[in-house]
């Protein structure tokens, strides 16, 4: 057999192996259900400030988690008010950019005499997230930069089915318009992430500066796979939440 024929068959076998490794249609259906994260409550202003009624309505519109500002602001429902008025609800604290912001966030819980448990999660820049993760390792804490780094690493090497070290036990964000880049999407992909204890957030379309966007139009809903059982980042929970649950 000529070298050309050997090369050709090697390429064919390689393609078959990669296809088999990443075939979503033969992967088991993921367990669980789609979970909605509201980027803010209903009727938030441009800075994400809302009142308690806006928080209540976000949960009524099927949000499992609502993102709230960690820092106190006059006339604005922030983390302190959220955990006081909604003790059984799940909130994600949007922190600042350094360890002092994480310390201020912990102080809110101490002031309310509330433990940081599984009801609460945290997002912010790398330094704040690292501080929370160090002092409260049981908490879900993540940064947009880390989550995007996980996605980029998986896009490069996911075809091998080997999980990148930057992902293990962390968070990955998958932009709605870049699902096709995720090897094994959605079922095989979700199985791999579950095995590596990686939380998956499907976001709105990617942005040039890395800012996370959420779903804000009904036309985006059909782009969410039926077999996706991770978190969905929603900008307009009042519109998207009820439409998804119909």
PDB file of N, CA, C and O in Angstrom, residues 34-42 44 58 61-67 201-204 212-218 220-221 224 228 230-245:
ATOM      1  N   UNK A  34     -33.205  22.808  32.863  1.00  0.00           N
ATOM      2  CA  UNK A  34     -32.683  24.147  32.610  1.00  0.00           C
ATOM      3  C   UNK A  34     -32.947  25.046  33.810  1.00  0.00           C
ATOM      4  O   UNK A  34     -34.031  25.039  34.388  1.00  0.00           O
ATOM      5  N   UNK A  35     -31.931  25.842  34.181  1.00  0.00           N
ATOM      6  CA  UNK A  35     -32.042  26.747  35.331  1.00  0.00           C
ATOM      7  C   UNK A  35     -31.749  28.179  34.867  1.00  0.00           C
ATOM      8  O   UNK A  35     -30.750  28.411  34.187  1.00  0.00           O
ATOM      9  N   UNK A  36     -32.608  29.113  35.238  1.00  0.00           N
ATOM     10  CA  UNK A  36     -32.494  30.485  34.768  1.00  0.00           C
ATOM     11  C   UNK A  36     -31.804  31.379  35.792  1.00  0.00           C
ATOM     12  O   UNK A  36     -32.151  31.374  36.975  1.00  0.00           O
ATOM     13  N   UNK A  37     -30.819  32.143  35.319  1.00  0.00           N
ATOM     14  CA  UNK A  37     -30.186  33.181  36.130  1.00  0.00           C
ATOM     15  C   UNK A  37     -30.629  34.527  35.584  1.00  0.00           C
ATOM     16  O   UNK A  37     -30.350  34.854  34.426  1.00  0.00           O
ATOM     17  N   UNK A  38     -31.321  35.310  36.395  1.00  0.00           N
ATOM     18  CA  UNK A  38     -31.724  36.652  35.985  1.00  0.00           C
ATOM     19  C   UNK A  38     -30.563  37.605  36.251  1.00  0.00           C
ATOM     20  O   UNK A  38     -30.076  37.701  37.382  1.00  0.00           O
ATOM     21  N   UNK A  39     -30.118  38.295  35.210  1.00  0.00           N
ATOM     22  CA  UNK A  39     -28.986  39.217  35.355  1.00  0.00           C
ATOM     23  C   UNK A  39     -29.305  40.352  36.313  1.00  0.00           C
ATOM     24  O   UNK A  39     -28.407  41.019  36.826  1.00  0.00           O
ATOM     25  N   UNK A  40     -30.575  40.568  36.582  1.00  0.00           N
ATOM     26  CA  UNK A  40     -31.048  41.554  37.551  1.00  0.00           C
ATOM     27  C   UNK A  40     -32.547  41.325  37.718  1.00  0.00           C
ATOM     28  O   UNK A  40     -33.143  40.494  37.026  1.00  0.00           O
ATOM     29  N   UNK A  41     -33.166  42.051  38.626  1.00  0.00           N
ATOM     30  CA  UNK A  41     -34.601  41.925  38.812  1.00  0.00           C
ATOM     31  C   UNK A  41     -35.376  42.662  37.727  1.00  0.00           C
ATOM     32  O   UNK A  41     -34.802  43.185  36.771  1.00  0.00           O
ATOM     33  N   UNK A  42     -36.685  42.714  37.872  1.00  0.00           N
ATOM     34  CA  UNK A  42     -37.540  43.403  36.915  1.00  0.00           C
ATOM     35  C   UNK A  42     -37.425  44.912  37.113  1.00  0.00           C
ATOM     36  O   UNK A  42     -37.333  45.401  38.245  1.00  0.00           O
ATOM     37  N   UNK A  44     -35.009  47.016  36.426  1.00  0.00           N
ATOM     38  CA  UNK A  44     -33.739  47.542  36.931  1.00  0.00           C
ATOM     39  C   UNK A  44     -33.325  48.764  36.124  1.00  0.00           C
ATOM     40  O   UNK A  44     -33.631  48.884  34.936  1.00  0.00           O
ATOM     41  N   UNK A  58     -38.984  38.809  39.569  1.00  0.00           N
ATOM     42  CA  UNK A  58     -38.004  37.989  38.846  1.00  0.00           C
ATOM     43  C   UNK A  58     -38.159  36.523  39.214  1.00  0.00           C
ATOM     44  O   UNK A  58     -38.128  35.640  38.343  1.00  0.00           O
ATOM     45  N   UNK A  61     -41.212  35.020  37.727  1.00  0.00           N
ATOM     46  CA  UNK A  61     -41.035  34.735  36.304  1.00  0.00           C
ATOM     47  C   UNK A  61     -40.009  33.628  36.076  1.00  0.00           C
ATOM     48  O   UNK A  61     -39.364  33.568  35.034  1.00  0.00           O
ATOM     49  N   UNK A  62     -39.830  32.773  37.090  1.00  0.00           N
ATOM     50  CA  UNK A  62     -39.105  31.504  36.976  1.00  0.00           C
ATOM     51  C   UNK A  62     -37.584  31.607  37.076  1.00  0.00           C
ATOM     52  O   UNK A  62     -36.872  30.667  36.688  1.00  0.00           O
ATOM     53  N   UNK A  63     -37.057  32.709  37.585  1.00  0.00           N
ATOM     54  CA  UNK A  63     -35.621  32.754  37.851  1.00  0.00           C
ATOM     55  C   UNK A  63     -35.296  31.843  39.031  1.00  0.00           C
ATOM     56  O   UNK A  63     -35.995  31.847  40.043  1.00  0.00           O
ATOM     57  N   UNK A  64     -34.249  31.043  38.890  1.00  0.00           N
ATOM     58  CA  UNK A  64     -33.787  30.249  40.030  1.00  0.00           C
ATOM     59  C   UNK A  64     -32.809  31.058  40.860  1.00  0.00           C
ATOM     60  O   UNK A  64     -32.765  30.932  42.083  1.00  0.00           O
ATOM     61  N   UNK A  65     -32.007  31.889  40.175  1.00  0.00           N
ATOM     62  CA  UNK A  65     -31.031  32.750  40.832  1.00  0.00           C
ATOM     63  C   UNK A  65     -31.200  34.154  40.269  1.00  0.00           C
ATOM     64  O   UNK A  65     -31.376  34.333  39.060  1.00  0.00           O
ATOM     65  N   UNK A  66     -31.106  35.154  41.140  1.00  0.00           N
ATOM     66  CA  UNK A  66     -31.122  36.547  40.691  1.00  0.00           C
ATOM     67  C   UNK A  66     -29.811  37.203  41.110  1.00  0.00           C
ATOM     68  O   UNK A  66     -29.368  37.057  42.253  1.00  0.00           O
ATOM     69  N   UNK A  67     -29.198  37.906  40.174  1.00  0.00           N
ATOM     70  CA  UNK A  67     -27.952  38.613  40.453  1.00  0.00           C
ATOM     71  C   UNK A  67     -28.280  39.941  41.129  1.00  0.00           C
ATOM     72  O   UNK A  67     -29.137  40.700  40.659  1.00  0.00           O
ATOM     73  N   UNK A 201     -22.819  27.810  31.962  1.00  0.00           N
ATOM     74  CA  UNK A 201     -23.752  28.924  31.769  1.00  0.00           C
ATOM     75  C   UNK A 201     -23.815  29.234  30.278  1.00  0.00           C
ATOM     76  O   UNK A 201     -22.800  29.565  29.653  1.00  0.00           O
ATOM     77  N   UNK A 202     -25.005  29.122  29.710  1.00  0.00           N
ATOM     78  CA  UNK A 202     -25.239  29.534  28.332  1.00  0.00           C
ATOM     79  C   UNK A 202     -25.638  31.004  28.371  1.00  0.00           C
ATOM     80  O   UNK A 202     -26.616  31.366  29.038  1.00  0.00           O
ATOM     81  N   UNK A 203     -24.884  31.841  27.689  1.00  0.00           N
ATOM     82  CA  UNK A 203     -25.112  33.283  27.737  1.00  0.00           C
ATOM     83  C   UNK A 203     -25.684  33.784  26.417  1.00  0.00           C
ATOM     84  O   UNK A 203     -25.897  33.025  25.473  1.00  0.00           O
ATOM     85  N   UNK A 204     -25.890  35.086  26.345  1.00  0.00           N
ATOM     86  CA  UNK A 204     -26.251  35.710  25.086  1.00  0.00           C
ATOM     87  C   UNK A 204     -25.051  35.711  24.157  1.00  0.00           C
ATOM     88  O   UNK A 204     -24.000  35.140  24.463  1.00  0.00           O
ATOM     89  N   UNK A 212     -20.447  39.786  29.623  1.00  0.00           N
ATOM     90  CA  UNK A 212     -21.470  38.754  29.494  1.00  0.00           C
ATOM     91  C   UNK A 212     -22.824  39.392  29.223  1.00  0.00           C
ATOM     92  O   UNK A 212     -23.252  40.311  29.938  1.00  0.00           O
ATOM     93  N   UNK A 213     -23.487  38.913  28.200  1.00  0.00           N
ATOM     94  CA  UNK A 213     -24.847  39.357  27.894  1.00  0.00           C
ATOM     95  C   UNK A 213     -25.804  38.205  28.162  1.00  0.00           C
ATOM     96  O   UNK A 213     -25.404  37.044  28.238  1.00  0.00           O
ATOM     97  N   UNK A 214     -27.079  38.552  28.299  1.00  0.00           N
ATOM     98  CA  UNK A 214     -28.082  37.529  28.524  1.00  0.00           C
ATOM     99  C   UNK A 214     -29.121  37.519  27.423  1.00  0.00           C
ATOM    100  O   UNK A 214     -29.148  38.413  26.569  1.00  0.00           O
ATOM    101  N   UNK A 215     -29.978  36.529  27.439  1.00  0.00           N
ATOM    102  CA  UNK A 215     -31.049  36.473  26.446  1.00  0.00           C
ATOM    103  C   UNK A 215     -32.041  37.602  26.691  1.00  0.00           C
ATOM    104  O   UNK A 215     -32.454  37.843  27.837  1.00  0.00           O
ATOM    105  N   UNK A 216     -32.424  38.270  25.624  1.00  0.00           N
ATOM    106  CA  UNK A 216     -33.314  39.419  25.765  1.00  0.00           C
ATOM    107  C   UNK A 216     -34.395  39.468  24.698  1.00  0.00           C
ATOM    108  O   UNK A 216     -35.177  40.414  24.656  1.00  0.00           O
ATOM    109  N   UNK A 217     -34.461  38.465  23.815  1.00  0.00           N
ATOM    110  CA  UNK A 217     -35.438  38.452  22.731  1.00  0.00           C
ATOM    111  C   UNK A 217     -36.033  37.060  22.581  1.00  0.00           C
ATOM    112  O   UNK A 217     -35.332  36.054  22.720  1.00  0.00           O
ATOM    113  N   UNK A 218     -37.313  37.003  22.288  1.00  0.00           N
ATOM    114  CA  UNK A 218     -37.979  35.719  22.118  1.00  0.00           C
ATOM    115  C   UNK A 218     -37.368  34.910  20.979  1.00  0.00           C
ATOM    116  O   UNK A 218     -37.364  33.675  21.012  1.00  0.00           O
ATOM    117  N   UNK A 220     -34.432  34.366  20.385  1.00  0.00           N
ATOM    118  CA  UNK A 220     -33.247  33.624  20.824  1.00  0.00           C
ATOM    119  C   UNK A 220     -33.597  32.285  21.462  1.00  0.00           C
ATOM    120  O   UNK A 220     -32.751  31.395  21.546  1.00  0.00           O
ATOM    121  N   UNK A 221     -34.815  32.130  21.918  1.00  0.00           N
ATOM    122  CA  UNK A 221     -35.191  30.917  22.655  1.00  0.00           C
ATOM    123  C   UNK A 221     -34.992  29.640  21.849  1.00  0.00           C
ATOM    124  O   UNK A 221     -34.478  28.644  22.389  1.00  0.00           O
ATOM    125  N   UNK A 224     -31.693  27.687  22.181  1.00  0.00           N
ATOM    126  CA  UNK A 224     -31.337  26.958  23.405  1.00  0.00           C
ATOM    127  C   UNK A 224     -31.713  25.489  23.217  1.00  0.00           C
ATOM    128  O   UNK A 224     -32.887  25.165  23.058  1.00  0.00           O
ATOM    129  N   UNK A 228     -30.234  20.894  26.918  1.00  0.00           N
ATOM    130  CA  UNK A 228     -29.320  21.683  27.759  1.00  0.00           C
ATOM    131  C   UNK A 228     -29.887  21.787  29.164  1.00  0.00           C
ATOM    132  O   UNK A 228     -31.011  22.246  29.368  1.00  0.00           O
ATOM    133  N   UNK A 230     -27.959  23.100  31.899  1.00  0.00           N
ATOM    134  CA  UNK A 230     -27.153  23.990  32.712  1.00  0.00           C
ATOM    135  C   UNK A 230     -27.915  25.254  33.068  1.00  0.00           C
ATOM    136  O   UNK A 230     -29.145  25.264  33.162  1.00  0.00           O
ATOM    137  N   UNK A 231     -27.160  26.341  33.270  1.00  0.00           N
ATOM    138  CA  UNK A 231     -27.742  27.633  33.605  1.00  0.00           C
ATOM    139  C   UNK A 231     -27.866  28.484  32.346  1.00  0.00           C
ATOM    140  O   UNK A 231     -26.994  28.451  31.476  1.00  0.00           O
ATOM    141  N   UNK A 232     -28.930  29.261  32.281  1.00  0.00           N
ATOM    142  CA  UNK A 232     -29.153  30.170  31.163  1.00  0.00           C
ATOM    143  C   UNK A 232     -29.157  31.595  31.710  1.00  0.00           C
ATOM    144  O   UNK A 232     -29.968  31.936  32.581  1.00  0.00           O
ATOM    145  N   UNK A 233     -28.237  32.419  31.203  1.00  0.00           N
ATOM    146  CA  UNK A 233     -28.118  33.808  31.660  1.00  0.00           C
ATOM    147  C   UNK A 233     -29.147  34.647  30.909  1.00  0.00           C
ATOM    148  O   UNK A 233     -29.122  34.723  29.693  1.00  0.00           O
ATOM    149  N   UNK A 234     -30.061  35.267  31.658  1.00  0.00           N
ATOM    150  CA  UNK A 234     -31.192  35.969  31.055  1.00  0.00           C
ATOM    151  C   UNK A 234     -31.150  37.451  31.399  1.00  0.00           C
ATOM    152  O   UNK A 234     -31.084  37.826  32.580  1.00  0.00           O
ATOM    153  N   UNK A 235     -31.193  38.282  30.391  1.00  0.00           N
ATOM    154  CA  UNK A 235     -31.217  39.731  30.601  1.00  0.00           C
ATOM    155  C   UNK A 235     -32.627  40.213  30.913  1.00  0.00           C
ATOM    156  O   UNK A 235     -32.827  41.001  31.837  1.00  0.00           O
ATOM    157  N   UNK A 236     -33.604  39.741  30.160  1.00  0.00           N
ATOM    158  CA  UNK A 236     -34.998  40.155  30.356  1.00  0.00           C
ATOM    159  C   UNK A 236     -35.798  38.966  30.882  1.00  0.00           C
ATOM    160  O   UNK A 236     -36.452  38.257  30.135  1.00  0.00           O
ATOM    161  N   UNK A 237     -35.748  38.768  32.195  1.00  0.00           N
ATOM    162  CA  UNK A 237     -36.404  37.603  32.786  1.00  0.00           C
ATOM    163  C   UNK A 237     -37.919  37.705  32.664  1.00  0.00           C
ATOM    164  O   UNK A 237     -38.624  36.696  32.556  1.00  0.00           O
ATOM    165  N   UNK A 238     -38.455  38.927  32.666  1.00  0.00           N
ATOM    166  CA  UNK A 238     -39.897  39.103  32.528  1.00  0.00           C
ATOM    167  C   UNK A 238     -40.424  38.637  31.185  1.00  0.00           C
ATOM    168  O   UNK A 238     -41.584  38.224  31.083  1.00  0.00           O
ATOM    169  N   UNK A 239     -39.585  38.687  30.176  1.00  0.00           N
ATOM    170  CA  UNK A 239     -39.974  38.233  28.835  1.00  0.00           C
ATOM    171  C   UNK A 239     -39.613  36.768  28.612  1.00  0.00           C
ATOM    172  O   UNK A 239     -40.434  35.961  28.167  1.00  0.00           O
ATOM    173  N   UNK A 240     -38.372  36.415  28.928  1.00  0.00           N
ATOM    174  CA  UNK A 240     -37.840  35.091  28.592  1.00  0.00           C
ATOM    175  C   UNK A 240     -38.361  34.017  29.544  1.00  0.00           C
ATOM    176  O   UNK A 240     -38.698  32.905  29.110  1.00  0.00           O
ATOM    177  N   UNK A 241     -38.435  34.310  30.832  1.00  0.00           N
ATOM    178  CA  UNK A 241     -38.840  33.307  31.818  1.00  0.00           C
ATOM    179  C   UNK A 241     -40.196  32.692  31.517  1.00  0.00           C
ATOM    180  O   UNK A 241     -40.314  31.468  31.363  1.00  0.00           O
ATOM    181  N   UNK A 242     -41.249  33.487  31.430  1.00  0.00           N
ATOM    182  CA  UNK A 242     -42.578  32.906  31.153  1.00  0.00           C
ATOM    183  C   UNK A 242     -42.638  32.190  29.808  1.00  0.00           C
ATOM    184  O   UNK A 242     -43.317  31.166  29.686  1.00  0.00           O
ATOM    185  N   UNK A 243     -41.933  32.718  28.810  1.00  0.00           N
ATOM    186  CA  UNK A 243     -41.961  32.090  27.475  1.00  0.00           C
ATOM    187  C   UNK A 243     -41.331  30.706  27.494  1.00  0.00           C
ATOM    188  O   UNK A 243     -41.815  29.775  26.847  1.00  0.00           O
ATOM    189  N   UNK A 244     -40.274  30.528  28.271  1.00  0.00           N
ATOM    190  CA  UNK A 244     -39.608  29.231  28.351  1.00  0.00           C
ATOM    191  C   UNK A 244     -40.441  28.204  29.111  1.00  0.00           C
ATOM    192  O   UNK A 244     -40.333  27.007  28.859  1.00  0.00           O
ATOM    193  N   UNK A 245     -41.239  28.666  30.043  1.00  0.00           N
ATOM    194  CA  UNK A 245     -42.000  27.754  30.915  1.00  0.00           C
ATOM    195  C   UNK A 245     -43.387  27.442  30.379  1.00  0.00           C
ATOM    196  O   UNK A 245     -44.138  26.713  30.998  1.00  0.00           O
TER     197      UNK A 245
END
